PDB file of C-alpha atoms in Angstrom:
ATOM      1  CA  GLN A   1      79.437 108.834  91.138  1.00 60.00           C
ATOM      2  CA  GLN A   2      81.582 106.714  93.435  1.00 70.00           C
ATOM      3  CA  GLN A   3      82.840 103.766  91.420  1.00 88.00           C
ATOM      4  CA  VAL A   4      84.977 102.295  94.179  1.00 94.00           C
ATOM      5  CA  ARG A   5      83.678 101.911  97.719  1.00 95.00           C
ATOM      6  CA  GLN A   6      85.358 100.865 100.921  1.00 97.00           C
ATOM      7  CA  SER A   7      84.168  99.615 104.272  1.00 97.00           C
ATOM      8  CA  PRO A   8      84.327 100.172 107.095  1.00 97.00           C
ATOM      9  CA  GLN A   9      84.934 103.904 107.105  1.00 95.00           C
ATOM     10  CA  SER A  10      87.006 103.481 110.247  1.00 97.00           C
ATOM     11  CA  LEU A  11      88.383 100.443 112.022  1.00 98.00           C
ATOM     12  CA  THR A  12      90.051  99.910 115.386  1.00 98.00           C
ATOM     13  CA  VAL A  13      91.946  96.730 116.180  1.00 98.00           C
ATOM     14  CA  TRP A  14      94.265  95.640 118.968  1.00 98.00           C
ATOM     15  CA  GLU A  15      97.958  95.269 118.348  1.00 97.00           C
ATOM     16  CA  GLY A  16      98.685  91.791 116.988  1.00 97.00           C
ATOM     17  CA  GLU A  17      95.239  91.286 115.466  1.00 97.00           C
ATOM     18  CA  THR A  18      94.481  90.989 111.780  1.00 98.00           C
ATOM     19  CA  ALA A  19      92.816  94.056 110.308  1.00 98.00           C
ATOM     20  CA  ILE A  20      90.459  93.416 107.395  1.00 98.00           C
ATOM     21  CA  LEU A  21      89.626  96.250 105.014  1.00 98.00           C
ATOM     22  CA  ASN A  22      87.035  95.814 102.294  1.00 98.00           C
ATOM     23  CA  CYS A  23      86.673  97.271  98.826  1.00 98.00           C
ATOM     24  CA  SER A  24      84.067  96.872  96.085  1.00 97.00           C
ATOM     25  CA  TYR A  25      83.795  98.275  92.587  1.00 96.00           C
ATOM     26  CA  GLU A  26      81.201  98.723  89.876  1.00 93.00           C
ATOM     27  CA  ASN A  27      83.066  98.629  86.588  1.00 91.00           C
ATOM     28  CA  SER A  28      83.734  95.030  85.561  1.00 92.00           C
ATOM     29  CA  ALA A  29      86.391  96.294  83.123  1.00 91.00           C
ATOM     30  CA  PHE A  30      88.729  97.230  85.989  1.00 93.00           C
ATOM     31  CA  ASP A  31      91.618  94.809  86.136  1.00 92.00           C
ATOM     32  CA  TYR A  32      94.220  96.438  88.367  1.00 92.00           C
ATOM     33  CA  PHE A  33      93.661  97.110  92.064  1.00 94.00           C
ATOM     34  CA  PRO A  34      96.338  98.848  94.125  1.00 93.00           C
ATOM     35  CA  TRP A  35      96.089  99.658  97.807  1.00 95.00           C
ATOM     36  CA  TYR A  36      97.637 102.843  99.171  1.00 93.00           C
ATOM     37  CA  GLN A  37      98.620 103.801 102.685  1.00 94.00           C
ATOM     38  CA  GLN A  38      98.418 107.429 103.706  1.00 92.00           C
ATOM     39  CA  PHE A  39      99.692 108.993 106.915  1.00 92.00           C
ATOM     40  CA  PRO A  40      98.405 112.399 108.037  1.00 88.00           C
ATOM     41  CA  GLY A  41     100.003 115.242 106.114  1.00 83.00           C
ATOM     42  CA  GLU A  42     101.534 112.972 103.495  1.00 85.00           C
ATOM     43  CA  GLY A  43     100.647 111.711 100.029  1.00 85.00           C
ATOM     44  CA  PRO A  44      99.513 108.136  99.399  1.00 88.00           C
ATOM     45  CA  ALA A  45     102.155 105.429  99.136  1.00 88.00           C
ATOM     46  CA  LEU A  46     101.620 102.241  97.135  1.00 88.00           C
ATOM     47  CA  LEU A  47     101.393  99.310  99.532  1.00 94.00           C
ATOM     48  CA  ILE A  48     100.434  96.278  97.457  1.00 94.00           C
ATOM     49  CA  ALA A  49      98.501  95.641  94.242  1.00 93.00           C
ATOM     50  CA  ILE A  50      96.729  92.792  92.491  1.00 94.00           C
ATOM     51  CA  ARG A  51      95.615  92.137  88.929  1.00 93.00           C
ATOM     52  CA  SER A  52      92.302  90.497  88.167  1.00 93.00           C
ATOM     53  CA  VAL A  53      93.930  87.324  86.854  1.00 93.00           C
ATOM     54  CA  SER A  54      94.904  86.477  90.435  1.00 94.00           C
ATOM     55  CA  ASP A  55      92.740  85.839  93.462  1.00 95.00           C
ATOM     56  CA  LYS A  56      95.407  86.359  96.089  1.00 97.00           C
ATOM     57  CA  LYS A  57      98.523  88.440  96.536  1.00 97.00           C
ATOM     58  CA  GLU A  58     100.843  88.444  99.542  1.00 97.00           C
ATOM     59  CA  ASP A  59     103.628  90.820 100.432  1.00 95.00           C
ATOM     60  CA  GLY A  60     105.076  90.753 103.921  1.00 92.00           C
ATOM     61  CA  GLY A  61     102.197  90.963 106.357  1.00 93.00           C
ATOM     62  CA  PHE A  62      99.784  92.312 103.733  1.00 97.00           C
ATOM     63  CA  THR A  63      97.456  90.055 101.735  1.00 98.00           C
ATOM     64  CA  ILE A  64      94.860  90.920  99.109  1.00 98.00           C
ATOM     65  CA  PHE A  65      91.980  88.528  98.511  1.00 98.00           C
ATOM     66  CA  PHE A  66      90.190  89.194  95.223  1.00 98.00           C
ATOM     67  CA  ASN A  67      86.767  87.978  94.077  1.00 97.00           C
ATOM     68  CA  LYS A  68      86.176  88.879  90.454  1.00 96.00           C
ATOM     69  CA  ARG A  69      82.674  87.462  90.282  1.00 95.00           C
ATOM     70  CA  GLU A  70      81.500  89.483  93.271  1.00 96.00           C
ATOM     71  CA  LYS A  71      83.571  92.529  92.254  1.00 96.00           C
ATOM     72  CA  ASN A  72      85.115  92.911  95.648  1.00 97.00           C
ATOM     73  CA  LEU A  73      88.450  92.521  97.345  1.00 98.00           C
ATOM     74  CA  SER A  74      89.895  92.816 100.821  1.00 98.00           C
ATOM     75  CA  LEU A  75      93.194  93.781 102.359  1.00 98.00           C
ATOM     76  CA  HIS A  76      94.310  91.750 105.374  1.00 98.00           C
ATOM     77  CA  ILE A  77      96.970  93.253 107.626  1.00 98.00           C
ATOM     78  CA  LYS A  78      98.356  90.472 109.751  1.00 97.00           C
ATOM     79  CA  ASP A  79      99.826  91.129 113.194  1.00 97.00           C
ATOM     80  CA  SER A  80      98.825  94.798 113.111  1.00 97.00           C
ATOM     81  CA  GLN A  81     101.173  97.262 114.775  1.00 97.00           C
ATOM     82  CA  PRO A  82     100.523 100.829 115.976  1.00 97.00           C
ATOM     83  CA  GLY A  83     102.741 101.997 113.110  1.00 96.00           C
ATOM     84  CA  ASP A  84     100.158 100.593 110.695  1.00 97.00           C
ATOM     85  CA  SER A  85      97.666 103.207 111.890  1.00 97.00           C
ATOM     86  CA  ALA A  86      96.868 105.185 108.764  1.00 97.00           C
ATOM     87  CA  THR A  87      94.176 105.682 106.149  1.00 96.00           C
ATOM     88  CA  TYR A  88      94.072 102.998 103.463  1.00 97.00           C
ATOM     89  CA  PHE A  89      92.731 103.589  99.980  1.00 95.00           C
ATOM     90  CA  CYS A  90      91.735 100.977  97.466  1.00 96.00           C
ATOM     91  CA  ALA A  91      91.925 102.037  93.810  1.00 94.00           C
ATOM     92  CA  ALA A  92      90.884 100.481  90.515  1.00 94.00           C
ATOM     93  CA  SER A  93      91.766 100.912  86.864  1.00 89.00           C
ATOM     94  CA  ASN A  94      92.390  99.140  83.588  1.00 84.00           C
ATOM     95  CA  SER A  95      94.770  99.782  80.724  1.00 73.00           C
ATOM     96  CA  GLY A  96      92.473 102.410  79.265  1.00 69.00           C
ATOM     97  CA  THR A  97      91.593 104.370  82.388  1.00 75.00           C
ATOM     98  CA  TYR A  98      93.195 106.195  85.234  1.00 84.00           C
ATOM     99  CA  GLN A  99      92.954 104.925  88.775  1.00 88.00           C
ATOM    100  CA  ARG A 100      89.765 105.670  90.676  1.00 91.00           C
ATOM    101  CA  PHE A 101      90.213 105.864  94.409  1.00 93.00           C
ATOM    102  CA  GLY A 102      87.892 104.380  96.992  1.00 94.00           C
ATOM    103  CA  THR A 103      86.398 106.230  99.911  1.00 91.00           C
ATOM    104  CA  GLY A 104      89.135 105.162 102.323  1.00 94.00           C
ATOM    105  CA  THR A 105      89.306 103.285 105.635  1.00 97.00           C
ATOM    106  CA  LYS A 106      90.936 104.885 108.640  1.00 97.00           C
ATOM    107  CA  LEU A 107      92.709 102.213 110.645  1.00 98.00           C
ATOM    108  CA  GLN A 108      93.741 102.616 114.247  1.00 98.00           C
ATOM    109  CA  VAL A 109      95.835  99.944 115.918  1.00 98.00           C
ATOM    110  CA  VAL A 110      95.677 100.169 119.694  1.00 97.00           C
ATOM    111  CA  PRO A 111      98.660  98.926 121.755  1.00 95.00           C
TER     112      PRO A 111
ATOM    113  CA  GLY B   1     113.505 104.111  88.206  1.00 82.00           C
ATOM    114  CA  ALA B   2     110.337 106.043  87.452  1.00 84.00           C
ATOM    115  CA  LEU B   3     109.657 109.007  89.711  1.00 90.00           C
ATOM    116  CA  VAL B   4     107.178 111.858  89.789  1.00 93.00           C
ATOM    117  CA  TYR B   5     108.049 115.150  91.440  1.00 94.00           C
ATOM    118  CA  GLN B   6     105.615 117.854  92.400  1.00 96.00           C
ATOM    119  CA  TYR B   7     106.359 121.489  93.217  1.00 96.00           C
ATOM    120  CA  PRO B   8     105.748 123.097  95.552  1.00 97.00           C
ATOM    121  CA  ARG B   9     105.102 120.530  98.265  1.00 95.00           C
ATOM    122  CA  ARG B  10     103.167 123.040 100.351  1.00 95.00           C
ATOM    123  CA  THR B  11     101.755 126.426  99.523  1.00 96.00           C
ATOM    124  CA  ILE B  12      99.535 129.064 101.040  1.00 96.00           C
ATOM    125  CA  CYS B  13      97.541 131.604  99.109  1.00 94.00           C
ATOM    126  CA  LYS B  14      95.049 134.288  99.939  1.00 95.00           C
ATOM    127  CA  SER B  15      91.415 133.751  99.100  1.00 96.00           C
ATOM    128  CA  GLY B  16      90.668 134.927  95.556  1.00 96.00           C
ATOM    129  CA  THR B  17      94.235 134.572  94.301  1.00 96.00           C
ATOM    130  CA  SER B  18      95.651 131.874  92.043  1.00 96.00           C
ATOM    131  CA  MET B  19      98.201 129.148  92.581  1.00 96.00           C
ATOM    132  CA  ARG B  20     100.205 127.186  90.012  1.00 97.00           C
ATOM    133  CA  MET B  21     101.561 123.725  90.752  1.00 97.00           C
ATOM    134  CA  GLU B  22     103.903 121.575  88.705  1.00 97.00           C
ATOM    135  CA  CYS B  23     104.411 117.890  88.036  1.00 96.00           C
ATOM    136  CA  GLN B  24     107.559 116.401  86.560  1.00 96.00           C
ATOM    137  CA  ALA B  25     108.115 112.816  85.430  1.00 94.00           C
ATOM    138  CA  VAL B  26     111.649 111.466  85.655  1.00 94.00           C
ATOM    139  CA  GLY B  27     112.859 108.181  84.239  1.00 92.00           C
ATOM    140  CA  PHE B  28     109.937 107.589  81.911  1.00 90.00           C
ATOM    141  CA  GLN B  29     107.828 109.337  79.315  1.00 88.00           C
ATOM    142  CA  ALA B  30     104.561 110.581  80.767  1.00 87.00           C
ATOM    143  CA  THR B  31     102.235 110.126  77.823  1.00 84.00           C
ATOM    144  CA  SER B  32      99.341 111.207  80.006  1.00 89.00           C
ATOM    145  CA  VAL B  33      98.854 112.844  83.374  1.00 92.00           C
ATOM    146  CA  ALA B  34      95.928 112.811  85.772  1.00 93.00           C
ATOM    147  CA  TRP B  35      95.371 115.454  88.429  1.00 96.00           C
ATOM    148  CA  TYR B  36      93.500 114.585  91.621  1.00 96.00           C
ATOM    149  CA  ARG B  37      92.362 116.562  94.638  1.00 96.00           C
ATOM    150  CA  GLN B  38      91.977 115.240  98.159  1.00 93.00           C
ATOM    151  CA  SER B  39      89.885 117.596 100.251  1.00 90.00           C
ATOM    152  CA  PRO B  40      90.326 117.363 104.040  1.00 87.00           C
ATOM    153  CA  GLN B  41      89.112 114.014 105.398  1.00 82.00           C
ATOM    154  CA  LYS B  42      88.061 112.841 101.961  1.00 86.00           C
ATOM    155  CA  THR B  43      89.208 110.612  99.118  1.00 88.00           C
ATOM    156  CA  PHE B  44      91.007 111.527  95.910  1.00 92.00           C
ATOM    157  CA  GLU B  45      88.744 113.057  93.261  1.00 93.00           C
ATOM    158  CA  LEU B  46      89.867 112.973  89.667  1.00 93.00           C
ATOM    159  CA  ILE B  47      90.030 116.526  88.291  1.00 96.00           C
ATOM    160  CA  ALA B  48      91.184 115.981  84.734  1.00 95.00           C
ATOM    161  CA  LEU B  49      93.148 113.790  82.363  1.00 92.00           C
ATOM    162  CA  SER B  50      95.788 115.370  80.187  1.00 89.00           C
ATOM    163  CA  THR B  51      97.388 113.650  77.190  1.00 85.00           C
ATOM    164  CA  VAL B  52     100.145 115.251  75.159  1.00 79.00           C
ATOM    165  CA  ASN B  53      98.806 116.657  71.893  1.00 76.00           C
ATOM    166  CA  SER B  54      95.206 115.890  72.832  1.00 81.00           C
ATOM    167  CA  ALA B  55      92.400 117.814  74.446  1.00 85.00           C
ATOM    168  CA  ILE B  56      92.301 117.773  78.241  1.00 91.00           C
ATOM    169  CA  LYS B  57      89.306 115.938  79.644  1.00 92.00           C
ATOM    170  CA  TYR B  58      87.776 117.383  82.807  1.00 95.00           C
ATOM    171  CA  GLU B  59      85.612 115.427  85.214  1.00 93.00           C
ATOM    172  CA  GLN B  60      82.207 116.597  86.305  1.00 91.00           C
ATOM    173  CA  ASN B  61      82.388 119.515  88.753  1.00 90.00           C
ATOM    174  CA  PHE B  62      85.809 120.591  87.485  1.00 95.00           C
ATOM    175  CA  THR B  63      86.376 123.035  84.595  1.00 96.00           C
ATOM    176  CA  GLN B  64      89.185 124.419  82.521  1.00 96.00           C
ATOM    177  CA  GLU B  65      88.146 127.911  83.580  1.00 96.00           C
ATOM    178  CA  LYS B  66      88.907 127.031  87.176  1.00 97.00           C
ATOM    179  CA  PHE B  67      91.758 124.505  86.768  1.00 97.00           C
ATOM    180  CA  PRO B  68      93.670 125.240  83.548  1.00 96.00           C
ATOM    181  CA  ILE B  69      96.255 122.588  82.745  1.00 95.00           C
ATOM    182  CA  SER B  70      99.342 122.716  80.564  1.00 91.00           C
ATOM    183  CA  HIS B  71     101.050 119.551  79.314  1.00 88.00           C
ATOM    184  CA  PRO B  72     103.675 120.726  76.818  1.00 86.00           C
ATOM    185  CA  ASN B  73     105.895 117.655  76.699  1.00 87.00           C
ATOM    186  CA  LEU B  74     106.357 114.085  77.922  1.00 84.00           C
ATOM    187  CA  SER B  75     107.931 115.027  81.236  1.00 90.00           C
ATOM    188  CA  PHE B  76     106.080 118.083  82.499  1.00 92.00           C
ATOM    189  CA  SER B  77     102.566 119.166  83.400  1.00 93.00           C
ATOM    190  CA  SER B  78     101.246 122.095  85.377  1.00 95.00           C
ATOM    191  CA  MET B  79      97.867 123.018  86.782  1.00 97.00           C
ATOM    192  CA  THR B  80      96.664 126.336  88.148  1.00 97.00           C
ATOM    193  CA  VAL B  81      93.930 126.816  90.711  1.00 97.00           C
ATOM    194  CA  LEU B  82      92.324 130.122  89.730  1.00 97.00           C
ATOM    195  CA  ASN B  83      90.547 132.306  92.267  1.00 96.00           C
ATOM    196  CA  ALA B  84      91.171 129.860  95.071  1.00 96.00           C
ATOM    197  CA  TYR B  85      88.700 129.744  97.912  1.00 95.00           C
ATOM    198  CA  LEU B  86      88.391 127.735 101.094  1.00 94.00           C
ATOM    199  CA  GLU B  87      86.764 124.772  99.343  1.00 94.00           C
ATOM    200  CA  ASP B  88      89.812 124.450  97.087  1.00 96.00           C
ATOM    201  CA  ARG B  89      92.146 123.592  99.933  1.00 95.00           C
ATOM    202  CA  GLY B  90      93.575 120.103 100.067  1.00 95.00           C
ATOM    203  CA  LEU B  91      96.230 117.845  98.615  1.00 95.00           C
ATOM    204  CA  TYR B  92      96.634 117.955  94.831  1.00 97.00           C
ATOM    205  CA  LEU B  93      98.089 114.776  93.429  1.00 95.00           C
ATOM    206  CA  CYS B  94      99.647 114.203  90.018  1.00 94.00           C
ATOM    207  CA  GLY B  95      99.600 110.723  88.527  1.00 92.00           C
ATOM    208  CA  ALA B  96     101.591 110.082  85.350  1.00 90.00           C
ATOM    209  CA  ARG B  97     101.311 107.077  83.063  1.00 85.00           C
ATOM    210  CA  ASP B  98     103.956 105.605  80.829  1.00 80.00           C
ATOM    211  CA  GLU B  99     103.568 103.794  77.523  1.00 72.00           C
ATOM    212  CA  VAL B 100     102.552 100.544  79.182  1.00 70.00           C
ATOM    213  CA  TYR B 101      99.952 102.253  81.369  1.00 67.00           C
ATOM    214  CA  GLU B 102     101.853 101.952  84.633  1.00 75.00           C
ATOM    215  CA  GLN B 103     100.773 104.888  86.809  1.00 81.00           C
ATOM    216  CA  TYR B 104     103.172 106.712  89.104  1.00 87.00           C
ATOM    217  CA  PHE B 105     102.127 109.263  91.702  1.00 89.00           C
ATOM    218  CA  GLY B 106     103.916 112.301  93.032  1.00 91.00           C
ATOM    219  CA  PRO B 107     103.915 113.261  96.731  1.00 91.00           C
ATOM    220  CA  GLY B 108     101.315 115.974  96.160  1.00 94.00           C
ATOM    221  CA  THR B 109     101.062 119.723  96.602  1.00 96.00           C
ATOM    222  CA  ARG B 110      99.217 120.764  99.744  1.00 95.00           C
ATOM    223  CA  LEU B 111      97.238 123.954  99.228  1.00 96.00           C
ATOM    224  CA  THR B 112      96.081 126.103 102.133  1.00 96.00           C
ATOM    225  CA  VAL B 113      93.755 129.003 101.398  1.00 96.00           C
ATOM    226  CA  LEU B 114      93.555 131.850 103.905  1.00 94.00           C
TER     227      LEU B 114
END
């Protein structure tokens, strides 16, 4: 049972473009949504996170847009660089549960 | 700061043998620990939740007979993969929570089964 889903499964953008990664969830009790970046052969690294009381969170070139009513959120990577090529995971949890990971989006930024 | 260490970082075992991996929380008290597995090209599946002095809760498709877990104190947890086979290969991730439910992840133990 996949409680957190991501789309697209893979995404290719040109260097300098904004990459948009989508995430949706089923459990309306989730209130914390981190995004992780994973490079091949490594573990996931926390990139940015948002709580359900907010609808937007920015950090550097990364922005999360959150829609509580629709139970979805998106990660925008502005001015994408080849070094941003990685797999991105959305996760969800609340104070009483552990994080559930999404299905992942593999991003490739082409020079 | 809060850190989670995992040992070993990489390991190889022969098919049918067992492999033990460890998770250590530093800088905070890990009241509970979650173990995840990332199979090749896949996402992170939750294996089990372990809380000190409570029963360990396993997710569907994972059992104590296959993945026994020990969580003896607030800084240490270990999990063993018994009778490892090819489908058990992947990255095993430990996530520890503190008293205010902040979750910290280790770098993972990568298991290769020959």
